[in-house]
PDB file of C-alpha atoms in Angstrom:
ATOM      1  CA  MET A 239       0.000   0.000   0.000  1.00  0.00           C
ATOM      2  CA  THR A 240       1.349   3.437  -0.918  1.00  0.00           C
ATOM      3  CA  SER A 241       0.790   6.594   1.036  1.00  0.00           C
ATOM      4  CA  GLU A 242      -0.291   9.908  -0.448  1.00  0.00           C
ATOM      5  CA  PRO A 243       2.662  11.985  -1.651  1.00  0.00           C
ATOM      6  CA  PRO A 244       3.328  15.197   0.233  1.00  0.00           C
ATOM      7  CA  ILE A 245       1.511  18.273  -1.098  1.00  0.00           C
ATOM      8  CA  SER A 246       4.725  20.257  -1.553  1.00  0.00           C
ATOM      9  CA  ARG A 247       8.475  20.202  -1.042  1.00  0.00           C
ATOM     10  CA  PHE A 248       7.966  23.531   0.731  1.00  0.00           C
ATOM     11  CA  PRO A 249       6.092  24.296   3.966  1.00  0.00           C
ATOM     12  CA  VAL A 250       2.350  23.641   4.026  1.00  0.00           C
ATOM     13  CA  VAL A 251       0.622  25.917   6.502  1.00  0.00           C
ATOM     14  CA  PRO A 252      -2.433  24.535   8.332  1.00  0.00           C
ATOM     15  CA  LEU A 253      -5.657  26.260   7.329  1.00  0.00           C
ATOM     16  CA  ALA A 254      -6.150  27.647  10.842  1.00  0.00           C
ATOM     17  CA  ASP A 255      -2.784  29.426  10.649  1.00  0.00           C
ATOM     18  CA  LEU A 256      -3.476  31.216   7.340  1.00  0.00           C
ATOM     19  CA  PRO A 257      -4.585  34.860   7.149  1.00  0.00           C
ATOM     20  CA  PRO A 258      -8.378  35.176   7.527  1.00  0.00           C
ATOM     21  CA  ASP A 259      -9.010  36.084   3.856  1.00  0.00           C
ATOM     22  CA  LEU A 260      -7.201  32.956   2.629  1.00  0.00           C
ATOM     23  CA  GLN A 261      -8.956  30.822   5.245  1.00  0.00           C
ATOM     24  CA  GLU A 262     -12.281  32.117   3.954  1.00  0.00           C
ATOM     25  CA  ARG A 263     -11.409  31.582   0.302  1.00  0.00           C
ATOM     26  CA  PHE A 264     -10.004  28.096   0.860  1.00  0.00           C
ATOM     27  CA  THR A 265     -13.059  27.083   2.885  1.00  0.00           C
ATOM     28  CA  GLU A 266     -15.373  28.317   0.106  1.00  0.00           C
ATOM     29  CA  VAL A 267     -13.394  26.382  -2.513  1.00  0.00           C
ATOM     30  CA  ALA A 268     -13.385  23.208  -0.420  1.00  0.00           C
ATOM     31  CA  ASP A 269     -17.116  23.535   0.315  1.00  0.00           C
ATOM     32  CA  LYS A 270     -17.931  24.032  -3.361  1.00  0.00           C
ATOM     33  CA  SER A 271     -15.723  21.272  -4.771  1.00  0.00           C
ATOM     34  CA  GLY A 272     -15.694  18.867  -1.850  1.00  0.00           C
ATOM     35  CA  PHE A 273     -11.907  19.142  -1.406  1.00  0.00           C
ATOM     36  CA  LEU A 274      -9.143  21.735  -1.407  1.00  0.00           C
ATOM     37  CA  PRO A 275      -6.969  21.553  -4.530  1.00  0.00           C
ATOM     38  CA  ASN A 276      -3.368  20.895  -3.547  1.00  0.00           C
ATOM     39  CA  VAL A 277      -2.117  23.973  -5.386  1.00  0.00           C
ATOM     40  CA  PHE A 278      -3.967  26.171  -2.878  1.00  0.00           C
ATOM     41  CA  ALA A 279      -2.213  24.529   0.053  1.00  0.00           C
ATOM     42  CA  ALA A 280       1.130  24.590  -1.759  1.00  0.00           C
ATOM     43  CA  LEU A 281       1.033  28.305  -2.573  1.00  0.00           C
ATOM     44  CA  ALA A 282      -0.455  29.509   0.713  1.00  0.00           C
ATOM     45  CA  TRP A 283       2.801  29.539   2.670  1.00  0.00           C
ATOM     46  CA  ARG A 284       3.511  32.831   0.861  1.00  0.00           C
ATOM     47  CA  PRO A 285       0.161  34.604   1.299  1.00  0.00           C
ATOM     48  CA  ASP A 286       0.828  37.742  -0.761  1.00  0.00           C
ATOM     49  CA  GLU A 287       1.920  35.680  -3.760  1.00  0.00           C
ATOM     50  CA  ALA A 288      -0.989  33.272  -3.336  1.00  0.00           C
ATOM     51  CA  ARG A 289      -3.462  36.178  -3.327  1.00  0.00           C
ATOM     52  CA  ALA A 290      -1.886  37.666  -6.455  1.00  0.00           C
ATOM     53  CA  PHE A 291      -1.844  34.318  -8.257  1.00  0.00           C
ATOM     54  CA  PHE A 292      -5.476  33.533  -7.481  1.00  0.00           C
ATOM     55  CA  ALA A 293      -6.614  37.072  -8.334  1.00  0.00           C
ATOM     56  CA  LEU A 294      -5.000  36.853 -11.779  1.00  0.00           C
ATOM     57  CA  HIS A 295      -6.361  33.331 -12.243  1.00  0.00           C
ATOM     58  CA  ASP A 296      -9.901  34.483 -11.448  1.00  0.00           C
ATOM     59  CA  ALA A 297      -9.646  37.556 -13.686  1.00  0.00           C
ATOM     60  CA  LEU A 298      -8.573  35.419 -16.654  1.00  0.00           C
ATOM     61  CA  MET A 299     -10.450  32.160 -16.173  1.00  0.00           C
ATOM     62  CA  ASP A 300     -13.815  32.977 -14.581  1.00  0.00           C
ATOM     63  CA  LYS A 301     -15.461  34.675 -17.547  1.00  0.00           C
ATOM     64  CA  ASP A 302     -16.997  34.008 -20.925  1.00  0.00           C
ATOM     65  CA  THR A 303     -16.214  36.471 -23.699  1.00  0.00           C
ATOM     66  CA  PRO A 304     -17.237  36.619 -27.375  1.00  0.00           C
ATOM     67  CA  GLY A 305     -14.230  34.588 -28.493  1.00  0.00           C
ATOM     68  CA  LEU A 306     -13.368  32.473 -25.450  1.00  0.00           C
ATOM     69  CA  THR A 307     -15.723  30.519 -23.232  1.00  0.00           C
ATOM     70  CA  GLN A 308     -14.631  29.228 -19.848  1.00  0.00           C
ATOM     71  CA  ALA A 309     -14.390  25.775 -21.439  1.00  0.00           C
ATOM     72  CA  ASP A 310     -12.138  27.161 -24.220  1.00  0.00           C
ATOM     73  CA  ARG A 311      -9.890  28.737 -21.605  1.00  0.00           C
ATOM     74  CA  GLU A 312      -9.569  25.402 -19.802  1.00  0.00           C
ATOM     75  CA  VAL A 313      -8.762  23.601 -23.074  1.00  0.00           C
ATOM     76  CA  LEU A 314      -5.947  26.121 -23.625  1.00  0.00           C
ATOM     77  CA  VAL A 315      -4.616  25.401 -20.128  1.00  0.00           C
ATOM     78  CA  VAL A 316      -4.670  21.643 -20.731  1.00  0.00           C
ATOM     79  CA  ALA A 317      -2.885  21.922 -24.089  1.00  0.00           C
ATOM     80  CA  THR A 318      -0.166  24.267 -22.859  1.00  0.00           C
ATOM     81  CA  SER A 319       0.286  22.413 -19.577  1.00  0.00           C
ATOM     82  CA  ALA A 320       0.675  19.149 -21.494  1.00  0.00           C
ATOM     83  CA  ALA A 321       3.296  20.823 -23.684  1.00  0.00           C
ATOM     84  CA  ASN A 322       5.069  21.847 -20.470  1.00  0.00           C
ATOM     85  CA  GLY A 323       4.756  18.348 -18.979  1.00  0.00           C
ATOM     86  CA  CYS A 324       2.725  19.522 -15.982  1.00  0.00           C
ATOM     87  CA  LEU A 325       0.716  16.584 -14.662  1.00  0.00           C
ATOM     88  CA  TYR A 326      -1.013  18.630 -11.955  1.00  0.00           C
ATOM     89  CA  CYS A 327      -2.447  21.208 -14.358  1.00  0.00           C
ATOM     90  CA  VAL A 328      -3.370  18.653 -17.021  1.00  0.00           C
ATOM     91  CA  VAL A 329      -5.284  16.566 -14.485  1.00  0.00           C
ATOM     92  CA  ALA A 330      -6.880  19.466 -12.562  1.00  0.00           C
ATOM     93  CA  HIS A 331      -7.849  21.529 -15.605  1.00  0.00           C
ATOM     94  CA  GLY A 332      -8.745  18.407 -17.565  1.00  0.00           C
ATOM     95  CA  ALA A 333     -11.443  17.879 -14.943  1.00  0.00           C
ATOM     96  CA  LEU A 334     -12.661  21.431 -15.561  1.00  0.00           C
ATOM     97  CA  VAL A 335     -12.734  20.808 -19.324  1.00  0.00           C
ATOM     98  CA  ARG A 336     -14.905  17.741 -18.741  1.00  0.00           C
ATOM     99  CA  ILE A 337     -17.278  19.774 -16.588  1.00  0.00           C
ATOM    100  CA  ARG A 338     -17.381  23.038 -18.562  1.00  0.00           C
ATOM    101  CA  ALA A 339     -17.366  21.512 -22.042  1.00  0.00           C
ATOM    102  CA  ARG A 340     -19.663  18.681 -20.925  1.00  0.00           C
ATOM    103  CA  ASP A 341     -17.374  16.272 -22.772  1.00  0.00           C
ATOM    104  CA  ARG A 342     -15.759  13.310 -21.010  1.00  0.00           C
ATOM    105  CA  TYR A 343     -13.140  12.752 -23.703  1.00  0.00           C
ATOM    106  CA  LEU A 344     -11.942  16.131 -24.956  1.00  0.00           C
ATOM    107  CA  ALA A 345      -9.432  16.864 -22.176  1.00  0.00           C
ATOM    108  CA  ASP A 346      -7.651  13.553 -22.674  1.00  0.00           C
ATOM    109  CA  GLN A 347      -7.542  14.056 -26.440  1.00  0.00           C
ATOM    110  CA  VAL A 348      -6.126  17.581 -26.043  1.00  0.00           C
ATOM    111  CA  ALA A 349      -3.552  16.463 -23.471  1.00  0.00           C
ATOM    112  CA  VAL A 350      -2.246  13.630 -25.634  1.00  0.00           C
ATOM    113  CA  ASP A 351      -2.263  15.472 -28.984  1.00  0.00           C
ATOM    114  CA  TRP A 352      -4.331  18.626 -29.420  1.00  0.00           C
ATOM    115  CA  ARG A 353      -3.686  18.471 -33.190  1.00  0.00           C
ATOM    116  CA  LYS A 354      -5.883  15.367 -33.439  1.00  0.00           C
ATOM    117  CA  ALA A 355      -8.513  16.497 -30.943  1.00  0.00           C
ATOM    118  CA  PRO A 356     -11.935  17.429 -32.365  1.00  0.00           C
ATOM    119  CA  LEU A 357     -11.573  21.171 -31.864  1.00  0.00           C
ATOM    120  CA  PRO A 358     -13.522  23.772 -33.839  1.00  0.00           C
ATOM    121  CA  ALA A 359     -11.342  25.937 -36.125  1.00  0.00           C
ATOM    122  CA  ARG A 360     -11.467  28.930 -33.763  1.00  0.00           C
ATOM    123  CA  LEU A 361     -10.311  26.944 -30.740  1.00  0.00           C
ATOM    124  CA  ARG A 362      -7.717  25.068 -32.813  1.00  0.00           C
ATOM    125  CA  ALA A 363      -6.188  28.420 -33.824  1.00  0.00           C
ATOM    126  CA  VAL A 364      -6.178  29.547 -30.172  1.00  0.00           C
ATOM    127  CA  VAL A 365      -4.504  26.344 -28.993  1.00  0.00           C
ATOM    128  CA  GLU A 366      -1.967  26.374 -31.815  1.00  0.00           C
ATOM    129  CA  VAL A 367      -0.686  29.861 -31.021  1.00  0.00           C
ATOM    130  CA  GLY A 368      -0.995  29.233 -27.277  1.00  0.00           C
ATOM    131  CA  VAL A 369       1.167  26.102 -27.405  1.00  0.00           C
ATOM    132  CA  ARG A 370       3.686  27.950 -29.544  1.00  0.00           C
ATOM    133  CA  LEU A 371       3.818  30.749 -26.961  1.00  0.00           C
ATOM    134  CA  ALA A 372       4.229  28.179 -24.173  1.00  0.00           C
ATOM    135  CA  VAL A 373       7.149  26.300 -25.712  1.00  0.00           C
ATOM    136  CA  ASP A 374       8.785  28.605 -28.268  1.00  0.00           C
ATOM    137  CA  PRO A 375       7.610  32.161 -27.599  1.00  0.00           C
ATOM    138  CA  VAL A 376      10.035  33.946 -29.904  1.00  0.00           C
ATOM    139  CA  THR A 377       8.377  32.274 -32.897  1.00  0.00           C
ATOM    140  CA  VAL A 378       4.938  33.789 -32.255  1.00  0.00           C
ATOM    141  CA  THR A 379       4.188  36.386 -34.911  1.00  0.00           C
ATOM    142  CA  ALA A 380       1.840  39.340 -35.210  1.00  0.00           C
ATOM    143  CA  GLU A 381       0.214  37.516 -38.131  1.00  0.00           C
ATOM    144  CA  GLN A 382      -0.647  34.592 -35.865  1.00  0.00           C
ATOM    145  CA  GLN A 383      -2.176  36.964 -33.342  1.00  0.00           C
ATOM    146  CA  ASP A 384      -4.096  38.733 -36.120  1.00  0.00           C
ATOM    147  CA  ALA A 385      -5.379  35.362 -37.323  1.00  0.00           C
ATOM    148  CA  LEU A 386      -7.110  34.966 -33.952  1.00  0.00           C
ATOM    149  CA  VAL A 387      -9.101  38.132 -34.651  1.00  0.00           C
ATOM    150  CA  GLY A 388     -10.016  36.561 -37.991  1.00  0.00           C
ATOM    151  CA  GLN A 389     -11.401  33.617 -35.999  1.00  0.00           C
ATOM    152  CA  GLY A 390     -13.747  35.912 -34.047  1.00  0.00           C
ATOM    153  CA  LEU A 391     -11.632  36.854 -31.035  1.00  0.00           C
ATOM    154  CA  THR A 392     -11.608  40.436 -29.812  1.00  0.00           C
ATOM    155  CA  GLN A 393      -8.373  42.213 -28.875  1.00  0.00           C
ATOM    156  CA  ASP A 394      -9.257  41.510 -25.238  1.00  0.00           C
ATOM    157  CA  ASP A 395      -9.614  37.815 -26.082  1.00  0.00           C
ATOM    158  CA  VAL A 396      -6.247  37.793 -27.863  1.00  0.00           C
ATOM    159  CA  TRP A 397      -4.666  39.376 -24.773  1.00  0.00           C
ATOM    160  CA  ASP A 398      -6.359  36.760 -22.602  1.00  0.00           C
ATOM    161  CA  VAL A 399      -4.834  33.956 -24.696  1.00  0.00           C
ATOM    162  CA  GLY A 400      -1.338  35.279 -24.009  1.00  0.00           C
ATOM    163  CA  ALA A 401      -2.068  36.051 -20.363  1.00  0.00           C
ATOM    164  CA  ILE A 402      -3.539  32.583 -19.735  1.00  0.00           C
ATOM    165  CA  VAL A 403      -0.535  30.906 -21.328  1.00  0.00           C
ATOM    166  CA  ALA A 404       1.818  33.108 -19.285  1.00  0.00           C
ATOM    167  CA  LEU A 405      -0.029  32.496 -16.012  1.00  0.00           C
ATOM    168  CA  PHE A 406      -0.011  28.754 -16.536  1.00  0.00           C
ATOM    169  CA  ALA A 407       3.643  28.753 -17.555  1.00  0.00           C
ATOM    170  CA  LEU A 408       4.203  30.203 -14.078  1.00  0.00           C
ATOM    171  CA  SER A 409       1.815  27.706 -12.529  1.00  0.00           C
ATOM    172  CA  ASN A 410       3.364  24.749 -14.385  1.00  0.00           C
ATOM    173  CA  ARG A 411       6.826  25.686 -13.211  1.00  0.00           C
ATOM    174  CA  LEU A 412       5.841  26.364  -9.589  1.00  0.00           C
ATOM    175  CA  VAL A 413       3.990  23.055  -9.421  1.00  0.00           C
ATOM    176  CA  HIS A 414       7.072  21.275 -10.817  1.00  0.00           C
ATOM    177  CA  TRP A 415       9.354  23.180  -8.424  1.00  0.00           C
ATOM    178  CA  ALA A 416       7.277  22.272  -5.395  1.00  0.00           C
ATOM    179  CA  ALA A 417       6.411  18.735  -6.657  1.00  0.00           C
ATOM    180  CA  VAL A 418       2.681  19.277  -6.125  1.00  0.00           C
ATOM    181  CA  PRO A 419       0.672  16.138  -6.998  1.00  0.00           C
ATOM    182  CA  PRO A 420      -2.855  16.334  -8.403  1.00  0.00           C
ATOM    183  CA  ASN A 421      -5.610  15.563  -5.917  1.00  0.00           C
ATOM    184  CA  GLN A 422      -7.072  12.108  -6.426  1.00  0.00           C
ATOM    185  CA  GLU A 423     -10.532  13.702  -6.700  1.00  0.00           C
ATOM    186  CA  PHE A 424      -9.568  15.457  -9.954  1.00  0.00           C
ATOM    187  CA  PHE A 425      -9.158  12.155 -11.782  1.00  0.00           C
ATOM    188  CA  LEU A 426     -12.862  11.343 -11.405  1.00  0.00           C
ATOM    189  CA  LEU A 427     -14.423  14.801 -11.763  1.00  0.00           C
ATOM    190  CA  GLY A 428     -16.587  14.944 -14.842  1.00  0.00           C
ATOM    191  CA  ARG A 429     -16.216  11.191 -15.393  1.00  0.00           C
ATOM    192  CA  VAL A 430     -18.573   9.872 -12.707  1.00  0.00           C
ATOM    193  CA  PRO A 431     -21.670  11.453 -11.171  1.00  0.00           C
ATOM    194  CA  ARG A 432     -21.128  13.517  -8.022  1.00  0.00           C
ATOM    195  CA  HIS A 433     -22.782  12.286  -4.865  1.00  0.00           C
TER     196      HIS A 433
END
């Protein structure tokens, strides 16, 4: 029998010892999802950075815009996190793809090879330039960004694509650095009915 891996190589502060605003947020997240994602616990030992990270995450991910739904945003995270080899983000955001896109298979297809995944042309263009930005940023061109506008994205949406990729490049690397494992609960979310 194996034990659960530690949440982080760095200190993990008990919930009761966190600043009140983080305690409140973490309790709300745990109440809503049924568990606290490990990344919350891993980042919380540096409260100012955790607040900044989660504020930027919320500003970028918790909205639908003309060119990018919340599901599209999660697909972009899965594709770029897979390109960066980040198991935590692929598993956690794969669960969100399953829930938000109402598709049990799409996240796995995107994680393994987004080029073969059944993506609409608009989202395929988003993922293509997003993966390029994630792994070889100097090769991203203005023409590729302009092509996103041709696919129906606004300038705000185009900015969001770059900002999401940048935020999750940070997230991917911090999760690697701290060796944060995905919560077991993420593997089943969107695959089996919630009780």
